[in-house]
Coordinates of C-alpha atoms in Angstrom, one line a residue:
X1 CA -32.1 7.0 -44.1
X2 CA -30.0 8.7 -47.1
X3 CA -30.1 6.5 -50.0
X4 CA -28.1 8.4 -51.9
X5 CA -25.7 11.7 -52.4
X6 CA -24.3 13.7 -55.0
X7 CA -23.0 17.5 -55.9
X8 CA -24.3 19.3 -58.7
X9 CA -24.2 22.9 -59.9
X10 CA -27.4 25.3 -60.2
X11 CA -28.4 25.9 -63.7
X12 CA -30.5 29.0 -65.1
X13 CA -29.1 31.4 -62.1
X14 CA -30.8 28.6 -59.6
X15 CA -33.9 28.8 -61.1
X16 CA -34.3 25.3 -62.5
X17 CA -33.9 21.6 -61.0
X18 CA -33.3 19.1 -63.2
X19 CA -32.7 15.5 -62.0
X20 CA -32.6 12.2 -64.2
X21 CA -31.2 9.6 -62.3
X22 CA -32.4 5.8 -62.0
X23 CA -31.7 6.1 -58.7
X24 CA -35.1 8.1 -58.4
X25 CA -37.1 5.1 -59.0
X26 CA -35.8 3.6 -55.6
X27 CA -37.0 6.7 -53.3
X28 CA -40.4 6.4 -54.9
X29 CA -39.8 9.2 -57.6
X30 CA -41.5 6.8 -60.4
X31 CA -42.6 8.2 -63.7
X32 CA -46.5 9.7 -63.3
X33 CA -45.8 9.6 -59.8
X34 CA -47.1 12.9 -58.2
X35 CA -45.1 15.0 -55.4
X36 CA -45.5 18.5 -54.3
X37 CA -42.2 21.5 -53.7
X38 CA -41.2 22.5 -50.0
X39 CA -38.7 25.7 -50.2
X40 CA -36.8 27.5 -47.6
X41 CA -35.6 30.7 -48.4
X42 CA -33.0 31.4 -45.4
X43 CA -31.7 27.4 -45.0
X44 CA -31.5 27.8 -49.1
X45 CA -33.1 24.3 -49.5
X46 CA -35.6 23.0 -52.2
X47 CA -37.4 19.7 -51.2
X48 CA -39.6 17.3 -53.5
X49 CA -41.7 15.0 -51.4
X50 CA -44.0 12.1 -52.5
X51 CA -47.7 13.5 -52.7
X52 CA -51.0 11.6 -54.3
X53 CA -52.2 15.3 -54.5
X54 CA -49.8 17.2 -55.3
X55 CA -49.4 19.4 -58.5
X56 CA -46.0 18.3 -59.9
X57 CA -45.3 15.2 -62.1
X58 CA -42.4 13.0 -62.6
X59 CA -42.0 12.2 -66.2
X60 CA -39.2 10.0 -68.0
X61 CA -36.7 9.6 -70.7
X62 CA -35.1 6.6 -72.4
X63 CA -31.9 5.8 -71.9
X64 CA -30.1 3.0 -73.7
X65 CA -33.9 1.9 -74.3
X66 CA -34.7 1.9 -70.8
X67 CA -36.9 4.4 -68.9
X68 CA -35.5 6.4 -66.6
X69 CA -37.4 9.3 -64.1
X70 CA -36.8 12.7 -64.8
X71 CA -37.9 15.6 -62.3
X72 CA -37.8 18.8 -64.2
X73 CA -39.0 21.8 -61.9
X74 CA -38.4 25.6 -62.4
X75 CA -39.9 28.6 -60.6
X76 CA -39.2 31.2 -59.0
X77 CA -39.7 30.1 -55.5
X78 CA -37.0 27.6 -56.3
X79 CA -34.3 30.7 -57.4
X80 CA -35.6 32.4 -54.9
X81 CA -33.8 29.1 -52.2
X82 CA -30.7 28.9 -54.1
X83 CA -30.0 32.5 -54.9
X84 CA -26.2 33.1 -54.7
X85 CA -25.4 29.2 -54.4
X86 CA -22.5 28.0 -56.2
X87 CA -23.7 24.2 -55.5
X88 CA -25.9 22.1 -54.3
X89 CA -26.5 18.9 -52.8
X90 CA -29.0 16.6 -53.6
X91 CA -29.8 14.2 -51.4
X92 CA -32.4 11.2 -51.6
X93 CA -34.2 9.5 -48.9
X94 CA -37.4 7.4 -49.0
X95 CA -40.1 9.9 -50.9
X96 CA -38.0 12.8 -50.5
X97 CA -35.2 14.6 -52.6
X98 CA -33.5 17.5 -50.6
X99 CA -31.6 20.1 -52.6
X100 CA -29.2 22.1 -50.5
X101 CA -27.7 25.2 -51.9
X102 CA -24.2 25.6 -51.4
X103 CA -22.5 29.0 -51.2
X104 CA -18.8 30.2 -51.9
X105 CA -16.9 30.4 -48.5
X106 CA -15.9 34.3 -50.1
X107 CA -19.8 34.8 -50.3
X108 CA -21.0 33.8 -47.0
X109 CA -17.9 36.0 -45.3
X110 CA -19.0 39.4 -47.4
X111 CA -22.6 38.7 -46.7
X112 CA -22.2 38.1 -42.6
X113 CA -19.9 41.4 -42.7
X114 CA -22.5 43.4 -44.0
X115 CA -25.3 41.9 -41.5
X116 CA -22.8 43.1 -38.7
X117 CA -21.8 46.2 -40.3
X118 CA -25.1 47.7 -38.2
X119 CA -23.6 51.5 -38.7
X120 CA -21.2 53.5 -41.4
X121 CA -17.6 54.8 -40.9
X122 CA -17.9 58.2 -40.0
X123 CA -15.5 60.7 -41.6
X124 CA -14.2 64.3 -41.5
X125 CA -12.9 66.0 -44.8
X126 CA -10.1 68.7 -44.8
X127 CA -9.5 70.5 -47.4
X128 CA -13.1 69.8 -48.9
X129 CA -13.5 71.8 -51.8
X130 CA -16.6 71.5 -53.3
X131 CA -17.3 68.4 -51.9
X132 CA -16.4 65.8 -54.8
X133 CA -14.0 63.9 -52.7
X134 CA -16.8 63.6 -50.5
X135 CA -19.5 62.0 -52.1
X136 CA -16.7 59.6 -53.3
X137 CA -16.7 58.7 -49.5
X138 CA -20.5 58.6 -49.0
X139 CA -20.8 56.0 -52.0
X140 CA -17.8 53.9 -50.6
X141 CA -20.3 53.4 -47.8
X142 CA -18.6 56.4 -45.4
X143 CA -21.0 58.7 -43.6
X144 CA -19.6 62.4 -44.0
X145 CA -20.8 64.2 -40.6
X146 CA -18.1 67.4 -40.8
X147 CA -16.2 68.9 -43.4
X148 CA -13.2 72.0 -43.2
X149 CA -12.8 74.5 -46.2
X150 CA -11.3 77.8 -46.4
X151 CA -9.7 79.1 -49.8
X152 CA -8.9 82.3 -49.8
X153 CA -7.3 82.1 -53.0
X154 CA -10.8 82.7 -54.8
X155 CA -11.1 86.0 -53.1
X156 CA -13.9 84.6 -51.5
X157 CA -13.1 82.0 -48.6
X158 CA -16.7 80.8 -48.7
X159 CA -16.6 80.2 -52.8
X160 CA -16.3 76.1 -52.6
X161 CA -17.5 75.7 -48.9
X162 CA -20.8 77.3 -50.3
X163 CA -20.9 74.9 -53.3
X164 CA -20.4 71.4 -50.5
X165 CA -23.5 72.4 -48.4
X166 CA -25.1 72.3 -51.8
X167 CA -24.0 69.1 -52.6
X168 CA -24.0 68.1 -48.7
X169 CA -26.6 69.9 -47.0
X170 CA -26.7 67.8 -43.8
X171 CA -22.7 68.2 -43.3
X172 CA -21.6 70.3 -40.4
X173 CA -19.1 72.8 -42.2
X174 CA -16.2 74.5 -40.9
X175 CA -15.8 77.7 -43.1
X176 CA -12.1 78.8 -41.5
X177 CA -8.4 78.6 -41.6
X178 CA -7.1 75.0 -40.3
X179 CA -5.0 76.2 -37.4
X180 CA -8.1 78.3 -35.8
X181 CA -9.4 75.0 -35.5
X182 CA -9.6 73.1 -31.9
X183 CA -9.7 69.4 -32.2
X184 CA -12.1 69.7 -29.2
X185 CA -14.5 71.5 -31.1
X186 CA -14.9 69.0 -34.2
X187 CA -17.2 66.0 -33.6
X188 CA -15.7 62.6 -32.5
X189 CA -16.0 60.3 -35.9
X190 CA -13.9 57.3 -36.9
X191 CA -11.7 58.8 -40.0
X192 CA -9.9 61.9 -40.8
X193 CA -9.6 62.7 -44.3
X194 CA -7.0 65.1 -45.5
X195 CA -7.6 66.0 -49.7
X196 CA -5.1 67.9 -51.6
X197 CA -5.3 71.8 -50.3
X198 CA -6.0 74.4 -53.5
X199 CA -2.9 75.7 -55.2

C-alpha cells in the first residue's frame, strides 16, 4: 500500500539519494534503523528496504527542534539506475522506499531509435576526390561501400582516386568518366551522394 508520493530531481549526475522527510518515520525508516540497497539497472529503479542486517543506516537531523530521518546514500551502483534520468519518483510503502528514474520523453525516443537502427545507411559518393566528403559521411553514421572519381584535370585521372583508397581502403572505387558508368554495375545502397566536381 503507497503511503506516500512525490517527484524529485537526481542530484550529483544521479549518483546520490538524499531523503529527509518525517514521513520516513511512518514506513519504518527510523533513525538507527538499518536497511539494505536493491538497484535495477534496465527498470532505472533504486529501492531501500527495512533490513536488521543490512549495511546502511538511517540517521537524523533536527528540524524546528524535532528529529527528523534522513537517508543519505551515494554509490555508484545507484548512478549507475538513474543514469540519464531527469526525475524520479519516490515512493514509500511499509519498509520500502522506491526511487524511479524518470527520463525525458526526447531521451527515451533517441535512445529506442538507436536500438532499432540494427544497420547503417549505405552511400555512394560521386565526384569523391580524395575522400574528405566521405569520411564526413562515415562519422555521420553512413557506411561508404562505393565511391566514383575521375579528374583528368591533374593529368593523372587516378591522382585523388589513389589518395581515397588510402583514406578508404575497404571502398569499392570506380576510377572512370561518369557517363561510362552503368547504374547496373554499381552496388544497390540506400543514398547517392553527388560532391562538387573539380574545376
Amino acid at each position: 500500500m503507497i503511503i506516500h508520493q512525490f517527484l524529485g530531481k537526481t542530484t550529483y549526475n544521479g549518483e546520490r539519494i538524499y531523503i529527509d522527510k518525517a514521513i520516513l518515520n511512518e514506513v519504518g525508516f527510523v533513525p538507527g534503523a538499518k536497511y539494505r540497497t536493491i538497484t535495477d539497472q534496465e527498470k532505472n529503479i533504486v529501492e531501500f528496504e527495512i533490513d536488521l542486517k543490512g549495511p546502511n543506516k538511517v540517521s537524523k537531523k533536527l528540524r524546528n527542534q524535532n528529529p527528523v530521518p534522513v537517508i543519505d546514500k551515494t554509490g555508484h551502483d545507484i548512478r549507475a539506475a538513474l543514469k540519464d534520468c531527469a526525475q524520479i519518483k519516490v515512493t514509500f510503502v511499509q519498509e520500502r522506499v522506491i526511487i524511479e528514474g524518470i527520463k525525458l520523453t526526447a531521451d527515451v525516443l533517441y535512445e529506442t531509435d538507436k536500438m532499432n537502427q540494427t544497420e547503417a545507411l549505405t552511400t555512394i559518393s560521386f565526384c569523391a576526390g580524395s575522400g574528405i566528403s566521405s569520411q564526413c559521411l562515415v562519422e555521420s553514421g553512413f557506411k561508404e561501400i562505393a565511391a566514383v572519381e575521375w579528374n583528368p584535370k591533374e593529368g593523372k585521372e587516378h591522382k585523388f582516386s589513389d589518395i581515397y583508397m588510402k583514406n578508404h581502403s575497404d571502398t569499392i572505387m570506380y576510377n572512370l568518366p561518369m557517363q561510362m558508368l552503368e547504374a547496373d554495375h554499381l552496388p544497390k545502397v540506400d543514398l547517392w551522394v553527388a560532391t562538387l566536381d573539380c574545376v
